[in-house]
Amino acid sequence: LMARSDCEAVCLLCEQGTMRIRAMPIEVGQRLPLGIGAGSLAILATLGEDEAAATMAANAARLRQFPGDGEQAAAILQRAAQAREQGHAVSSGSVADGLVGVGVPVLPRRGLLQLAISVSAVAQVIDPGEARQIAGIIEAGIRKRLASPQGRAA
């Protein structure tokens, strides 16, 4: 579970799967520039184009720490536009080489809360072509949670 914090996304909750080969690209409390990683990209995709471009400009120096050596801003904005259209984000190798992730924004009923839920795995375990199916499972979980009495109080 990722939440927006200015030009970053911060991990609020992280759970390990049961596969023998596991991807652990992020830890609770860790921050990523918006657009790096599937959850962070899903949040970026909820922003307007101008705000997303300004966010990429603000994150220019930090992007050098990730695959792409700081030259990935245009590609991130393109993936954000695609995520806006599809309703989910796919990230491959943006946090670390060999990882694939699918992120879905949690759209608030009101206010500015910006969250996303993502699933990531090593590329050999998850095929990027399965993204729509995985996004559908995440979306169903979000709808179920928001429909529950506990989710309505949020």
CSV table of N, CA, C and O in Angstrom, one decimal, residues 99-153:
chain,number,residue,atom,x,y,z
A,99,LEU,N,12.3,-7.0,-12.0
A,99,LEU,CA,11.0,-7.0,-11.2
A,99,LEU,C,9.9,-6.4,-12.1
A,99,LEU,O,10.1,-5.5,-12.9
A,100,VAL,N,8.7,-7.0,-12.0
A,100,VAL,CA,7.5,-6.5,-12.7
A,100,VAL,C,6.5,-6.2,-11.6
A,100,VAL,O,6.3,-7.0,-10.6
A,101,GLY,N,5.7,-5.1,-11.8
A,101,GLY,CA,4.7,-4.8,-10.8
A,101,GLY,C,3.4,-4.3,-11.5
A,101,GLY,O,3.5,-3.8,-12.6
A,102,VAL,N,2.3,-4.5,-10.8
A,102,VAL,CA,1.0,-4.0,-11.3
A,102,VAL,C,0.5,-3.1,-10.1
A,102,VAL,O,0.4,-3.6,-9.0
A,103,GLY,N,0.1,-1.9,-10.4
A,103,GLY,CA,-0.5,-1.0,-9.4
A,103,GLY,C,-1.8,-0.5,-9.8
A,103,GLY,O,-2.1,-0.2,-11.0
A,104,VAL,N,-2.7,-0.4,-8.8
A,104,VAL,CA,-4.1,0.2,-9.0
A,104,VAL,C,-4.3,1.3,-8.0
A,104,VAL,O,-4.1,1.1,-6.8
A,105,PRO,N,-4.7,2.5,-8.5
A,105,PRO,CA,-5.0,3.5,-7.6
A,105,PRO,C,-6.3,3.2,-6.7
A,105,PRO,O,-7.2,2.6,-7.2
A,106,VAL,N,-6.3,3.7,-5.5
A,106,VAL,CA,-7.5,3.6,-4.6
A,106,VAL,C,-8.0,5.0,-4.7
A,106,VAL,O,-7.5,6.0,-4.1
A,107,LEU,N,-9.1,5.2,-5.5
A,107,LEU,CA,-9.7,6.5,-5.7
A,107,LEU,C,-10.6,6.9,-4.5
A,107,LEU,O,-11.5,6.1,-4.1
A,108,PRO,N,-10.4,8.0,-3.9
A,108,PRO,CA,-11.1,8.4,-2.7
A,108,PRO,C,-12.6,8.8,-3.1
A,108,PRO,O,-12.8,9.3,-4.3
A,109,ARG,N,-13.5,8.7,-2.2
A,109,ARG,CA,-14.8,9.1,-2.5
A,109,ARG,C,-14.9,10.7,-2.4
A,109,ARG,O,-15.7,11.3,-3.0
A,110,ARG,N,-14.0,11.2,-1.5
A,110,ARG,CA,-13.9,12.7,-1.4
A,110,ARG,C,-12.5,13.0,-0.8
A,110,ARG,O,-11.8,12.1,-0.3
A,111,GLY,N,-12.1,14.2,-1.0
A,111,GLY,CA,-10.8,14.6,-0.5
A,111,GLY,C,-9.6,14.3,-1.4
A,111,GLY,O,-9.8,13.9,-2.5
A,112,LEU,N,-8.4,14.5,-0.9
A,112,LEU,CA,-7.2,14.3,-1.7
A,112,LEU,C,-6.4,13.1,-1.4
A,112,LEU,O,-5.3,13.0,-1.8
A,113,LEU,N,-6.9,12.2,-0.6
A,113,LEU,CA,-6.2,11.0,-0.2
A,113,LEU,C,-5.7,10.3,-1.5
A,113,LEU,O,-6.6,10.0,-2.4
A,114,GLN,N,-4.4,10.0,-1.7
A,114,GLN,CA,-3.9,9.4,-2.9
A,114,GLN,C,-3.2,8.1,-2.5
A,114,GLN,O,-2.1,8.2,-1.9
A,115,LEU,N,-3.8,7.0,-2.7
A,115,LEU,CA,-3.2,5.7,-2.4
A,115,LEU,C,-3.2,4.8,-3.6
A,115,LEU,O,-3.9,5.0,-4.6
A,116,ALA,N,-2.4,3.8,-3.5
A,116,ALA,CA,-2.4,2.7,-4.6
A,116,ALA,C,-2.0,1.4,-3.9
A,116,ALA,O,-1.2,1.4,-2.9
A,117,ILE,N,-2.5,0.3,-4.5
A,117,ILE,CA,-2.1,-1.0,-4.1
A,117,ILE,C,-1.4,-1.6,-5.2
A,117,ILE,O,-1.8,-1.5,-6.4
A,118,SER,N,-0.3,-2.3,-4.9
A,118,SER,CA,0.5,-2.9,-6.0
A,118,SER,C,0.9,-4.3,-5.6
A,118,SER,O,1.0,-4.6,-4.4
A,119,VAL,N,1.2,-5.1,-6.6
A,119,VAL,CA,1.8,-6.4,-6.5
A,119,VAL,C,3.0,-6.5,-7.3
A,119,VAL,O,3.0,-6.0,-8.5
A,120,SER,N,4.1,-7.0,-6.8
A,120,SER,CA,5.3,-7.1,-7.6
A,120,SER,C,5.9,-8.5,-7.4
A,120,SER,O,5.7,-9.2,-6.4
A,121,ALA,N,6.6,-8.9,-8.4
A,121,ALA,CA,7.3,-10.2,-8.4
A,121,ALA,C,8.5,-10.2,-9.3
A,121,ALA,O,8.6,-9.3,-10.2
A,122,VAL,N,9.3,-11.2,-9.2
A,122,VAL,CA,10.5,-11.3,-10.2
A,122,VAL,C,9.9,-11.6,-11.5
A,122,VAL,O,8.8,-12.2,-11.6
A,123,ALA,N,10.5,-11.1,-12.6
A,123,ALA,CA,10.0,-11.2,-13.9
A,123,ALA,C,9.7,-12.7,-14.3
A,123,ALA,O,8.8,-12.9,-15.1
A,124,GLN,N,10.4,-13.6,-13.8
A,124,GLN,CA,10.2,-15.0,-14.2
A,124,GLN,C,8.9,-15.6,-13.6
A,124,GLN,O,8.4,-16.6,-14.0
A,125,VAL,N,8.4,-14.9,-12.5
A,125,VAL,CA,7.2,-15.4,-11.9
A,125,VAL,C,5.9,-14.8,-12.4
A,125,VAL,O,4.9,-15.5,-12.5
A,126,ILE,N,6.0,-13.6,-12.8
A,126,ILE,CA,4.8,-12.9,-13.3
A,126,ILE,C,5.1,-12.4,-14.7
A,126,ILE,O,6.1,-11.8,-15.0
A,127,ASP,N,4.2,-12.6,-15.6
A,127,ASP,CA,4.3,-12.2,-17.0
A,127,ASP,C,3.6,-10.8,-17.1
A,127,ASP,O,2.5,-10.7,-16.7
A,128,PRO,N,4.3,-9.9,-17.7
A,128,PRO,CA,3.7,-8.5,-17.8
A,128,PRO,C,2.3,-8.6,-18.6
A,128,PRO,O,1.5,-7.8,-18.4
A,129,GLY,N,2.1,-9.6,-19.4
A,129,GLY,CA,0.9,-9.8,-20.1
A,129,GLY,C,-0.3,-10.2,-19.2
A,129,GLY,O,-1.5,-10.0,-19.5
A,130,GLU,N,0.0,-10.6,-18.0
A,130,GLU,CA,-1.1,-10.9,-17.0
A,130,GLU,C,-1.5,-9.7,-16.2
A,130,GLU,O,-2.4,-9.8,-15.3
A,131,ALA,N,-1.0,-8.5,-16.5
A,131,ALA,CA,-1.3,-7.3,-15.8
A,131,ALA,C,-2.8,-7.0,-15.6
A,131,ALA,O,-3.3,-6.7,-14.5
A,132,ARG,N,-3.6,-7.1,-16.7
A,132,ARG,CA,-5.0,-6.8,-16.6
A,132,ARG,C,-5.7,-7.8,-15.6
A,132,ARG,O,-6.5,-7.3,-14.8
A,133,GLN,N,-5.4,-9.0,-15.6
A,133,GLN,CA,-6.0,-10.0,-14.7
A,133,GLN,C,-5.6,-9.7,-13.3
A,133,GLN,O,-6.5,-9.7,-12.4
A,134,ILE,N,-4.4,-9.4,-13.0
A,134,ILE,CA,-3.9,-9.0,-11.7
A,134,ILE,C,-4.6,-7.7,-11.2
A,134,ILE,O,-5.0,-7.6,-10.1
A,135,ALA,N,-4.6,-6.7,-12.1
A,135,ALA,CA,-5.3,-5.5,-11.8
A,135,ALA,C,-6.7,-5.7,-11.4
A,135,ALA,O,-7.3,-5.1,-10.5
A,136,GLY,N,-7.4,-6.6,-12.1
A,136,GLY,CA,-8.8,-6.9,-11.8
A,136,GLY,C,-9.0,-7.5,-10.4
A,136,GLY,O,-9.9,-7.2,-9.7
A,137,ILE,N,-8.1,-8.3,-10.0
A,137,ILE,CA,-8.1,-8.9,-8.7
A,137,ILE,C,-7.9,-7.8,-7.6
A,137,ILE,O,-8.6,-7.8,-6.6
A,138,ILE,N,-6.9,-6.9,-7.9
A,138,ILE,CA,-6.7,-5.8,-6.9
A,138,ILE,C,-7.9,-4.9,-6.8
A,138,ILE,O,-8.4,-4.5,-5.8
A,139,GLU,N,-8.5,-4.6,-8.0
A,139,GLU,CA,-9.7,-3.7,-8.1
A,139,GLU,C,-10.9,-4.3,-7.3
A,139,GLU,O,-11.6,-3.6,-6.6
A,140,ALA,N,-11.0,-5.6,-7.5
A,140,ALA,CA,-12.1,-6.3,-6.8
A,140,ALA,C,-11.9,-6.3,-5.3
A,140,ALA,O,-12.9,-6.0,-4.5
A,141,GLY,N,-10.7,-6.4,-4.8
A,141,GLY,CA,-10.4,-6.3,-3.4
A,141,GLY,C,-10.6,-4.9,-2.9
A,141,GLY,O,-11.2,-4.7,-1.8
A,142,ILE,N,-10.3,-3.9,-3.6
A,142,ILE,CA,-10.6,-2.5,-3.2
A,142,ILE,C,-12.1,-2.3,-3.1
A,142,ILE,O,-12.5,-1.7,-2.1
A,143,ARG,N,-12.8,-2.7,-4.1
A,143,ARG,CA,-14.3,-2.5,-4.1
A,143,ARG,C,-14.9,-3.2,-2.9
A,143,ARG,O,-15.8,-2.6,-2.2
A,144,LYS,N,-14.4,-4.4,-2.6
A,144,LYS,CA,-15.0,-5.2,-1.5
A,144,LYS,C,-14.7,-4.5,-0.2
A,144,LYS,O,-15.5,-4.3,0.7
A,145,ARG,N,-13.5,-4.0,-0.1
A,145,ARG,CA,-13.1,-3.3,1.2
A,145,ARG,C,-13.9,-2.0,1.3
A,145,ARG,O,-14.3,-1.6,2.4
A,146,LEU,N,-14.0,-1.2,0.3
A,146,LEU,CA,-14.8,0.0,0.3
A,146,LEU,C,-16.3,-0.2,0.6
A,146,LEU,O,-16.9,0.7,1.1
A,147,ALA,N,-16.8,-1.3,0.2
A,147,ALA,CA,-18.2,-1.7,0.4
A,147,ALA,C,-18.5,-2.2,1.8
A,147,ALA,O,-19.6,-2.2,2.3
A,148,SER,N,-17.4,-2.6,2.5
A,148,SER,CA,-17.6,-3.1,3.9
A,148,SER,C,-17.9,-2.0,4.9
A,148,SER,O,-17.5,-0.8,4.6
A,149,PRO,N,-18.6,-2.3,6.0
A,149,PRO,CA,-18.8,-1.2,7.0
A,149,PRO,C,-17.5,-0.5,7.4
A,149,PRO,O,-17.5,0.7,7.6
A,150,GLN,N,-16.4,-1.3,7.6
A,150,GLN,CA,-15.2,-0.7,8.0
A,150,GLN,C,-14.6,0.3,7.0
A,150,GLN,O,-14.1,1.3,7.2
A,151,GLY,N,-14.8,-0.1,5.7
A,151,GLY,CA,-14.3,0.7,4.6
A,151,GLY,C,-15.0,2.0,4.4
A,151,GLY,O,-14.5,3.0,4.0
A,152,ARG,N,-16.3,2.0,4.7
A,152,ARG,CA,-17.2,3.2,4.6
A,152,ARG,C,-16.8,4.3,5.6
A,152,ARG,O,-16.9,5.4,5.3
A,153,ALA,N,-16.2,3.8,6.7
A,153,ALA,CA,-15.8,4.8,7.7
A,153,ALA,C,-14.6,5.6,7.3
A,153,ALA,O,-14.3,6.6,7.8
